[in-house]
């Protein structure tokens, strides 16, 4: 018999996760991406291209065409032609098949989409894999189902498409926002000119490839890349019937000014400074998870981020202590690592904005806490940050930071917190944490916010409408309500 | 009660548990990707945290001896494998097990207090425990009275645990909550508090006789209770999920959970155990795969 020395000592060591990088070997990114107009990839008339970089290491990923007015005009003309000749006269059930096919091909190429999304936007692979890409597919699936049932969505009304819609989307959820915009527009029989954000155009270009592969008739979806001037060209084009914009409140206001006096329809999904309210009877440990998810999900680049935390005073110290401990376990770093919880900030510009607000917060005398974490030397990163000792009067509690920065205020009574939560020019979302059903119904009916989550935060579903009050915009996306933004209704 | 320092927990102040939130948090532990070195290190830790268990009516000295040998010799063709932490048997088998594992460092844990139902008078439970200790048990795994708990008689449950802890003295006491019978996570939390305040050294999920047993949701809830208790009292309580953990992957996810809730201090067999009978071979298979690069047939792993 073999003799063996028996080893019983317990290996009580530091146990850390080895790097678990998602493979990029399956990617075949092109060096240069052109504009997608009338079913073809065409060079920009100016011949100009700009770089899109990986914010996690500042390396160049590809060159992207910069569309000018001439290119936008070509795109709008193609969309108009496709609208009048093909898409608006096609039976709705045939339209549905195309939308369904796009969803299927997206699913097939989901590994590619999620990796490119992470490379281009800096968001963690965990989120691109589990949230962005599956949700984007689901939006196409969901709206494919509506295409031939519009008369049931709007009973006793005649439903007509609008025509050509111009859609301008942000950089925080590049593919998902494209899906939110394109899917309902197609289901309702409109044609599209879409402009992705300049820092995150890549998944939109992959989507263009997918759309081409799906056999969608030429010109039904056109994708033009570029900066603000490209967006302005879409907004100002006389033959566009509707503008759908998601982005900052400032740009939203500019768009409204630009289209004043025209008969263009518009929906705006803008900024937010959403209240996340923890009542003393909440399930504390789960509420702490909700705070984390509310503000650090996607590095806080979420328009509905729970960036204003309100904690009822009896439990404030306990919650803040637990929150700080939980923050120590967040893994900050390379977004391609499957264990990373907080990835890279989308751009240098956004990082500067966030750092400016952090400076303001300190100057205002708020108390800052950041967990000890190793941050990569290259790339744009900001550690998860919370500020305590904050009042409604602090700038950091009023303005949207759009980063992993949380302000924490305490409150005493229900009325007080409702008043404070509503005391904001924004009204996009809110969270309520309480084990008492009556409390949840009471508070949610009094909060002026488009989306209210109870005992959870940042949950999205294609069947559920999303949109804001006040300066957070108007119009709803998602669900049956999302159809209304893309149709003209008249009485039968 | 001899130990007058014990204090009944304030059950009104314990946090409520939101099941949906717990499920969501647990899902994030399960998407952690454990690769390469951290995987090998984790697998070795798991082996060293196992309480190799046989708790059957048909247990015989022969069966127990064979299991004890396996506990010390998990896979002798490889040199640097640890032993398991302990063997877990019925009181009648403690002496046999103790003789087998003596001087090896492997501990003998004995279930007691009329395991698994606990439906016996306290005197019987005390005798059961005394007997196991006198036969040489290093650790006692007691069950709580779930019937009393569910009927709201929390003081009874508390007093019973305290009485058994009195008998145990320095012998480490694991308190089995049998969470499959407590059903709700709020109950699990409440029972955890009662056990810890009554003197438990470890809290343990299940007997292995009731399904569901050691789900990650239940273990997570108990880990949170341990954390709060540690912060209040400074005492580190151990955790033992038992029943239903039979794959390396699930065991690794449990380690992830311990690390992220309680930290590395709990990642050793002083404070964390797996109660399992078939986990060891699955872990061994993974360990050997990491050393040789290929999976081997189950025929190469001994069944004891």
Short mmCIF file of N, CA and C in Angstrom, two decimals, chain A residues 1-21 126 129-130 280-287 289-290 292-293 318 321-322 324-326 328-331 337-342 433-436 454-459, chain B residues 13 15-19 21-22 24-25 28 31-39 41-42 44-45 48 69 72-84 104-106 186 189 220 224 227-228 231 252 255-257 259-261 264-265 267-270:
data_model
loop_
_atom_site.label_atom_id
_atom_site.label_comp_id
_atom_site.label_asym_id
_atom_site.label_seq_id
_atom_site.Cartn_x
_atom_site.Cartn_y
_atom_site.Cartn_z
N UNK A 1 0.84 -1.20 0.00
CA UNK A 1 0.00 0.00 0.00
C UNK A 1 0.88 1.25 0.00
N UNK A 2 0.46 2.23 -0.77
CA UNK A 2 1.23 3.48 -0.80
C UNK A 2 1.08 4.21 0.52
N UNK A 3 2.18 4.68 1.05
CA UNK A 3 2.13 5.48 2.27
C UNK A 3 2.01 6.94 1.88
N UNK A 4 1.26 7.66 2.66
CA UNK A 4 1.08 9.06 2.29
C UNK A 4 1.07 9.92 3.54
N UNK A 5 1.78 11.01 3.43
CA UNK A 5 1.76 11.95 4.55
C UNK A 5 0.41 12.66 4.53
N UNK A 6 -0.25 12.63 5.66
CA UNK A 6 -1.57 13.25 5.70
C UNK A 6 -1.45 14.74 5.97
N UNK A 7 -2.11 15.49 5.12
CA UNK A 7 -2.02 16.95 5.22
C UNK A 7 -3.37 17.49 5.71
N UNK A 8 -3.36 18.08 6.87
CA UNK A 8 -4.65 18.53 7.39
C UNK A 8 -4.74 20.03 7.58
N UNK A 9 -3.60 20.71 7.46
CA UNK A 9 -3.67 22.14 7.72
C UNK A 9 -4.63 22.80 6.74
N UNK A 10 -5.36 23.71 7.28
CA UNK A 10 -6.36 24.37 6.46
C UNK A 10 -5.69 25.45 5.63
N UNK A 11 -5.91 25.42 4.32
CA UNK A 11 -5.26 26.44 3.49
C UNK A 11 -5.96 27.79 3.63
N UNK A 12 -5.65 28.46 4.73
CA UNK A 12 -6.32 29.73 4.97
C UNK A 12 -5.53 30.85 4.31
N UNK A 13 -5.80 31.05 3.04
CA UNK A 13 -5.05 32.01 2.25
C UNK A 13 -6.00 33.07 1.74
N UNK A 14 -5.40 34.14 1.24
CA UNK A 14 -6.19 35.09 0.48
C UNK A 14 -6.71 34.37 -0.76
N UNK A 15 -7.97 34.36 -0.95
CA UNK A 15 -8.49 33.72 -2.16
C UNK A 15 -9.05 34.79 -3.07
N UNK A 16 -8.39 35.00 -4.20
CA UNK A 16 -8.85 36.03 -5.13
C UNK A 16 -9.16 35.41 -6.48
N UNK A 17 -9.97 36.11 -7.25
CA UNK A 17 -10.35 35.57 -8.55
C UNK A 17 -9.24 35.81 -9.57
N UNK A 18 -8.83 34.76 -10.26
CA UNK A 18 -7.89 34.94 -11.37
C UNK A 18 -8.62 35.67 -12.50
N UNK A 19 -7.85 36.37 -13.35
CA UNK A 19 -8.51 37.04 -14.48
C UNK A 19 -9.32 36.04 -15.31
N UNK A 20 -10.49 36.44 -15.72
CA UNK A 20 -11.35 35.57 -16.54
C UNK A 20 -11.85 36.41 -17.71
N UNK A 21 -10.94 36.64 -18.65
CA UNK A 21 -11.27 37.54 -19.76
C UNK A 21 -12.13 36.84 -20.79
N UNK A 126 -20.30 41.37 -18.17
CA UNK A 126 -21.40 40.76 -17.42
C UNK A 126 -22.72 41.45 -17.79
N UNK A 129 -23.63 41.01 -21.58
CA UNK A 129 -24.07 39.62 -21.81
C UNK A 129 -25.45 39.36 -21.21
N UNK A 130 -25.66 39.87 -19.98
CA UNK A 130 -26.89 39.51 -19.26
C UNK A 130 -28.00 40.54 -19.41
N UNK A 280 -37.59 52.71 7.00
CA UNK A 280 -36.95 51.98 8.10
C UNK A 280 -37.41 50.52 8.19
N UNK A 281 -38.56 50.21 7.59
CA UNK A 281 -39.01 48.82 7.66
C UNK A 281 -38.56 48.00 6.45
N UNK A 282 -37.62 48.54 5.68
CA UNK A 282 -37.17 47.82 4.48
C UNK A 282 -36.34 46.60 4.85
N UNK A 283 -36.26 45.65 3.92
CA UNK A 283 -35.33 44.53 4.08
C UNK A 283 -33.94 45.09 3.78
N UNK A 284 -33.20 45.38 4.84
CA UNK A 284 -32.01 46.23 4.71
C UNK A 284 -30.96 45.66 3.76
N UNK A 285 -30.63 44.40 3.92
CA UNK A 285 -29.54 43.86 3.09
C UNK A 285 -29.90 43.87 1.61
N UNK A 286 -31.17 43.61 1.32
CA UNK A 286 -31.58 43.63 -0.08
C UNK A 286 -31.68 45.08 -0.57
N UNK A 287 -32.03 45.99 0.32
CA UNK A 287 -32.06 47.40 -0.06
C UNK A 287 -30.65 47.89 -0.41
N UNK A 289 -28.31 46.11 -1.69
CA UNK A 289 -28.06 45.61 -3.05
C UNK A 289 -28.75 46.51 -4.07
N UNK A 290 -29.93 46.97 -3.73
CA UNK A 290 -30.68 47.84 -4.63
C UNK A 290 -30.01 49.20 -4.80
N UNK A 292 -26.75 49.66 -4.59
CA UNK A 292 -25.58 49.35 -5.43
C UNK A 292 -26.02 49.25 -6.89
N UNK A 293 -27.06 48.47 -7.12
CA UNK A 293 -27.54 48.27 -8.48
C UNK A 293 -28.09 49.58 -9.05
N UNK A 318 -26.78 52.42 9.92
CA UNK A 318 -26.65 51.00 9.61
C UNK A 318 -26.54 50.78 8.09
N UNK A 321 -23.22 52.03 6.68
CA UNK A 321 -22.12 51.12 7.04
C UNK A 321 -22.15 49.89 6.13
N UNK A 322 -23.33 49.33 5.97
CA UNK A 322 -23.44 48.14 5.11
C UNK A 322 -23.11 48.47 3.66
N UNK A 324 -21.05 50.78 2.57
CA UNK A 324 -19.59 50.93 2.43
C UNK A 324 -18.92 49.56 2.38
N UNK A 325 -19.36 48.66 3.24
CA UNK A 325 -18.77 47.31 3.23
C UNK A 325 -19.02 46.61 1.91
N UNK A 326 -20.23 46.77 1.42
CA UNK A 326 -20.58 46.12 0.16
C UNK A 326 -19.76 46.71 -0.99
N UNK A 328 -16.79 47.66 -0.90
CA UNK A 328 -15.43 47.07 -0.89
C UNK A 328 -15.37 45.79 -1.71
N UNK A 329 -16.49 45.12 -1.90
CA UNK A 329 -16.44 43.86 -2.65
C UNK A 329 -16.67 44.06 -4.14
N UNK A 330 -16.93 45.30 -4.56
CA UNK A 330 -17.12 45.53 -6.00
C UNK A 330 -15.77 45.42 -6.71
N UNK A 331 -15.77 44.68 -7.81
CA UNK A 331 -14.54 44.53 -8.58
C UNK A 331 -14.54 45.60 -9.67
N UNK A 337 -13.30 41.44 -18.28
CA UNK A 337 -13.20 40.37 -17.30
C UNK A 337 -14.60 40.02 -16.80
N UNK A 338 -14.92 38.73 -16.82
CA UNK A 338 -16.28 38.32 -16.47
C UNK A 338 -16.62 38.60 -15.02
N UNK A 339 -15.60 38.87 -14.20
CA UNK A 339 -15.86 39.15 -12.78
C UNK A 339 -15.91 40.63 -12.45
N UNK A 340 -15.74 41.48 -13.46
CA UNK A 340 -15.75 42.91 -13.19
C UNK A 340 -17.19 43.41 -12.96
N UNK A 341 -17.36 44.19 -11.88
CA UNK A 341 -18.68 44.74 -11.57
C UNK A 341 -18.82 46.18 -12.06
N UNK A 342 -17.72 46.92 -12.00
CA UNK A 342 -17.75 48.31 -12.44
C UNK A 342 -16.66 48.48 -13.48
N UNK A 433 -38.26 51.34 -1.01
CA UNK A 433 -37.90 50.10 -0.31
C UNK A 433 -38.66 50.05 1.01
N UNK A 434 -39.61 49.14 1.10
CA UNK A 434 -40.41 49.00 2.31
C UNK A 434 -41.04 47.62 2.28
N UNK A 435 -41.25 47.05 3.46
CA UNK A 435 -41.93 45.75 3.53
C UNK A 435 -43.43 45.93 3.71
N UNK A 436 -43.87 47.20 3.68
CA UNK A 436 -45.28 47.48 3.92
C UNK A 436 -45.95 47.85 2.60
N UNK A 454 -40.49 49.17 -6.82
CA UNK A 454 -40.66 48.88 -5.40
C UNK A 454 -39.83 47.65 -5.05
N UNK A 455 -38.97 47.81 -4.07
CA UNK A 455 -38.08 46.74 -3.61
C UNK A 455 -37.24 46.15 -4.73
N UNK A 456 -36.91 46.96 -5.69
CA UNK A 456 -35.94 46.58 -6.71
C UNK A 456 -35.55 47.88 -7.41
N UNK A 457 -34.59 47.80 -8.33
CA UNK A 457 -34.21 49.01 -9.07
C UNK A 457 -33.59 48.62 -10.40
N UNK A 458 -33.70 49.52 -11.36
CA UNK A 458 -33.12 49.30 -12.69
C UNK A 458 -33.55 47.99 -13.34
N UNK A 459 -34.85 47.76 -13.33
CA UNK A 459 -35.38 46.58 -14.04
C UNK A 459 -36.06 47.06 -15.32
N UNK B 13 -35.87 43.25 16.10
CA UNK B 13 -34.92 44.13 15.42
C UNK B 13 -34.16 43.43 14.29
N UNK B 15 -33.28 42.03 10.69
CA UNK B 15 -33.70 42.51 9.38
C UNK B 15 -34.69 41.56 8.71
N UNK B 16 -35.61 42.14 7.97
CA UNK B 16 -36.51 41.34 7.16
C UNK B 16 -35.78 40.91 5.90
N UNK B 17 -36.27 39.86 5.31
CA UNK B 17 -35.60 39.31 4.13
C UNK B 17 -36.55 39.42 2.93
N UNK B 18 -36.06 39.98 1.86
CA UNK B 18 -36.84 40.02 0.62
C UNK B 18 -36.32 38.90 -0.29
N UNK B 19 -37.18 37.92 -0.52
CA UNK B 19 -36.75 36.71 -1.22
C UNK B 19 -36.28 37.00 -2.65
N UNK B 21 -35.01 39.74 -3.80
CA UNK B 21 -33.69 40.39 -3.74
C UNK B 21 -32.59 39.39 -3.45
N UNK B 22 -32.89 38.43 -2.57
CA UNK B 22 -31.90 37.40 -2.24
C UNK B 22 -31.59 36.57 -3.48
N UNK B 24 -31.77 37.42 -6.53
CA UNK B 24 -31.01 38.21 -7.48
C UNK B 24 -29.53 38.29 -7.08
N UNK B 25 -29.31 38.51 -5.80
CA UNK B 25 -27.93 38.60 -5.31
C UNK B 25 -27.21 37.28 -5.50
N UNK B 28 -25.82 36.64 -8.85
CA UNK B 28 -24.55 37.30 -9.20
C UNK B 28 -23.36 36.47 -8.71
N UNK B 31 -22.64 33.89 -11.31
CA UNK B 31 -22.03 34.25 -12.60
C UNK B 31 -20.55 34.61 -12.42
N UNK B 32 -20.03 34.51 -11.23
CA UNK B 32 -18.59 34.69 -11.06
C UNK B 32 -17.86 33.58 -11.81
N UNK B 33 -16.80 33.95 -12.48
CA UNK B 33 -16.07 32.98 -13.28
C UNK B 33 -14.77 32.63 -12.55
N UNK B 34 -14.68 31.40 -12.07
CA UNK B 34 -13.52 30.99 -11.28
C UNK B 34 -12.63 30.14 -12.15
N UNK B 35 -11.46 30.69 -12.51
CA UNK B 35 -10.60 30.01 -13.48
C UNK B 35 -9.20 29.81 -12.91
N UNK B 36 -8.46 28.94 -13.59
CA UNK B 36 -7.02 28.77 -13.38
C UNK B 36 -6.65 28.62 -11.90
N UNK B 37 -5.71 29.48 -11.44
CA UNK B 37 -5.19 29.31 -10.09
C UNK B 37 -6.27 29.41 -9.03
N UNK B 38 -7.17 30.37 -9.21
CA UNK B 38 -8.19 30.54 -8.17
C UNK B 38 -9.08 29.31 -8.12
N UNK B 39 -9.24 28.63 -9.26
CA UNK B 39 -10.06 27.43 -9.27
C UNK B 39 -9.35 26.29 -8.51
N UNK B 41 -6.98 26.51 -6.27
CA UNK B 41 -6.94 26.85 -4.85
C UNK B 41 -8.31 26.62 -4.20
N UNK B 42 -9.34 27.03 -4.91
CA UNK B 42 -10.70 26.85 -4.40
C UNK B 42 -11.05 25.39 -4.22
N UNK B 44 -9.06 22.85 -3.73
CA UNK B 44 -8.34 22.30 -2.58
C UNK B 44 -8.98 22.73 -1.26
N UNK B 45 -9.41 23.98 -1.21
CA UNK B 45 -10.10 24.44 0.00
C UNK B 45 -11.37 23.62 0.24
N UNK B 48 -10.81 20.30 1.74
CA UNK B 48 -10.42 20.44 3.14
C UNK B 48 -11.56 20.93 4.04
N UNK B 69 -11.34 5.83 6.06
CA UNK B 69 -10.10 5.69 5.29
C UNK B 69 -10.10 6.67 4.12
N UNK B 72 -9.16 10.25 4.93
CA UNK B 72 -7.73 10.55 5.10
C UNK B 72 -6.94 10.35 3.80
N UNK B 73 -7.52 9.58 2.89
CA UNK B 73 -6.80 9.25 1.66
C UNK B 73 -7.72 9.49 0.47
N UNK B 74 -7.88 10.75 0.14
CA UNK B 74 -8.87 11.07 -0.89
C UNK B 74 -8.49 10.49 -2.24
N UNK B 75 -7.22 10.60 -2.58
CA UNK B 75 -6.77 10.07 -3.86
C UNK B 75 -5.26 9.95 -3.78
N UNK B 76 -4.78 8.75 -3.37
CA UNK B 76 -3.39 8.65 -2.98
C UNK B 76 -2.40 8.75 -4.12
N UNK B 77 -2.86 8.70 -5.36
CA UNK B 77 -1.86 8.83 -6.43
C UNK B 77 -1.35 10.27 -6.56
N UNK B 78 -2.00 11.19 -5.86
CA UNK B 78 -1.47 12.56 -5.85
C UNK B 78 -1.08 12.95 -4.44
N UNK B 79 0.09 13.58 -4.35
CA UNK B 79 0.69 13.80 -3.04
C UNK B 79 0.12 14.96 -2.25
N UNK B 80 -0.16 16.02 -2.94
CA UNK B 80 -0.42 17.23 -2.16
C UNK B 80 -1.89 17.51 -1.94
N UNK B 81 -2.70 16.47 -1.90
CA UNK B 81 -4.12 16.70 -1.61
C UNK B 81 -4.34 16.77 -0.11
N UNK B 82 -5.23 17.65 0.34
CA UNK B 82 -5.53 17.69 1.77
C UNK B 82 -6.46 16.54 2.16
N UNK B 83 -6.66 16.37 3.45
CA UNK B 83 -7.71 15.46 3.90
C UNK B 83 -9.00 16.26 3.96
N UNK B 84 -10.12 15.57 4.22
CA UNK B 84 -11.34 16.32 4.51
C UNK B 84 -11.24 16.88 5.92
N UNK B 104 -4.83 11.66 12.79
CA UNK B 104 -4.76 12.12 11.39
C UNK B 104 -5.13 13.60 11.28
N UNK B 105 -5.71 14.15 12.32
CA UNK B 105 -6.18 15.53 12.24
C UNK B 105 -7.61 15.63 11.75
N UNK B 106 -8.11 14.54 11.16
CA UNK B 106 -9.51 14.54 10.74
C UNK B 106 -10.38 14.43 11.99
N UNK B 186 -37.29 34.47 6.14
CA UNK B 186 -37.44 35.20 7.40
C UNK B 186 -37.31 34.24 8.59
N UNK B 189 -33.66 33.30 9.03
CA UNK B 189 -32.92 34.36 9.71
C UNK B 189 -33.19 34.33 11.22
N UNK B 220 -26.98 32.03 1.93
CA UNK B 220 -26.72 33.48 1.89
C UNK B 220 -27.39 34.19 3.07
N UNK B 224 -25.46 36.28 6.09
CA UNK B 224 -25.75 37.66 6.49
C UNK B 224 -25.99 37.74 7.99
N UNK B 227 -22.72 37.57 9.73
CA UNK B 227 -22.00 38.84 9.61
C UNK B 227 -22.50 39.87 10.63
N UNK B 228 -23.83 40.00 10.71
CA UNK B 228 -24.39 40.96 11.67
C UNK B 228 -24.03 40.58 13.10
N UNK B 231 -20.48 41.49 13.85
CA UNK B 231 -20.28 42.92 14.05
C UNK B 231 -20.84 43.39 15.39
N UNK B 252 -17.92 25.84 -5.45
CA UNK B 252 -17.12 27.05 -5.70
C UNK B 252 -17.99 28.31 -5.56
N UNK B 255 -18.20 29.18 -2.06
CA UNK B 255 -17.00 29.88 -1.57
C UNK B 255 -17.02 31.35 -1.98
N UNK B 256 -17.44 31.60 -3.23
CA UNK B 256 -17.56 32.99 -3.70
C UNK B 256 -18.45 33.78 -2.76
N UNK B 257 -19.56 33.14 -2.39
CA UNK B 257 -20.54 33.79 -1.53
C UNK B 257 -19.94 34.09 -0.16
N UNK B 259 -16.78 34.43 0.56
CA UNK B 259 -15.76 35.48 0.40
C UNK B 259 -16.40 36.86 0.30
N UNK B 260 -17.47 36.96 -0.49
CA UNK B 260 -18.02 38.29 -0.73
C UNK B 260 -18.92 38.78 0.40
N UNK B 261 -19.45 37.85 1.20
CA UNK B 261 -20.29 38.30 2.32
C UNK B 261 -19.46 38.44 3.60
N UNK B 264 -12.31 36.71 3.49
CA UNK B 264 -11.39 35.57 3.46
C UNK B 264 -11.21 34.90 4.83
N UNK B 265 -11.46 35.62 5.92
CA UNK B 265 -11.25 35.03 7.25
C UNK B 265 -12.09 33.79 7.47
N UNK B 267 -12.79 31.63 5.11
CA UNK B 267 -12.52 30.62 4.09
C UNK B 267 -11.52 29.57 4.58
N UNK B 268 -11.88 28.85 5.63
CA UNK B 268 -11.08 27.72 6.08
C UNK B 268 -12.01 26.83 6.90
N UNK B 269 -11.54 25.62 7.19
CA UNK B 269 -12.49 24.67 7.79
C UNK B 269 -12.79 24.92 9.27
N UNK B 270 -12.15 25.93 9.85
CA UNK B 270 -12.55 26.35 11.18
C UNK B 270 -13.92 27.02 11.13
#
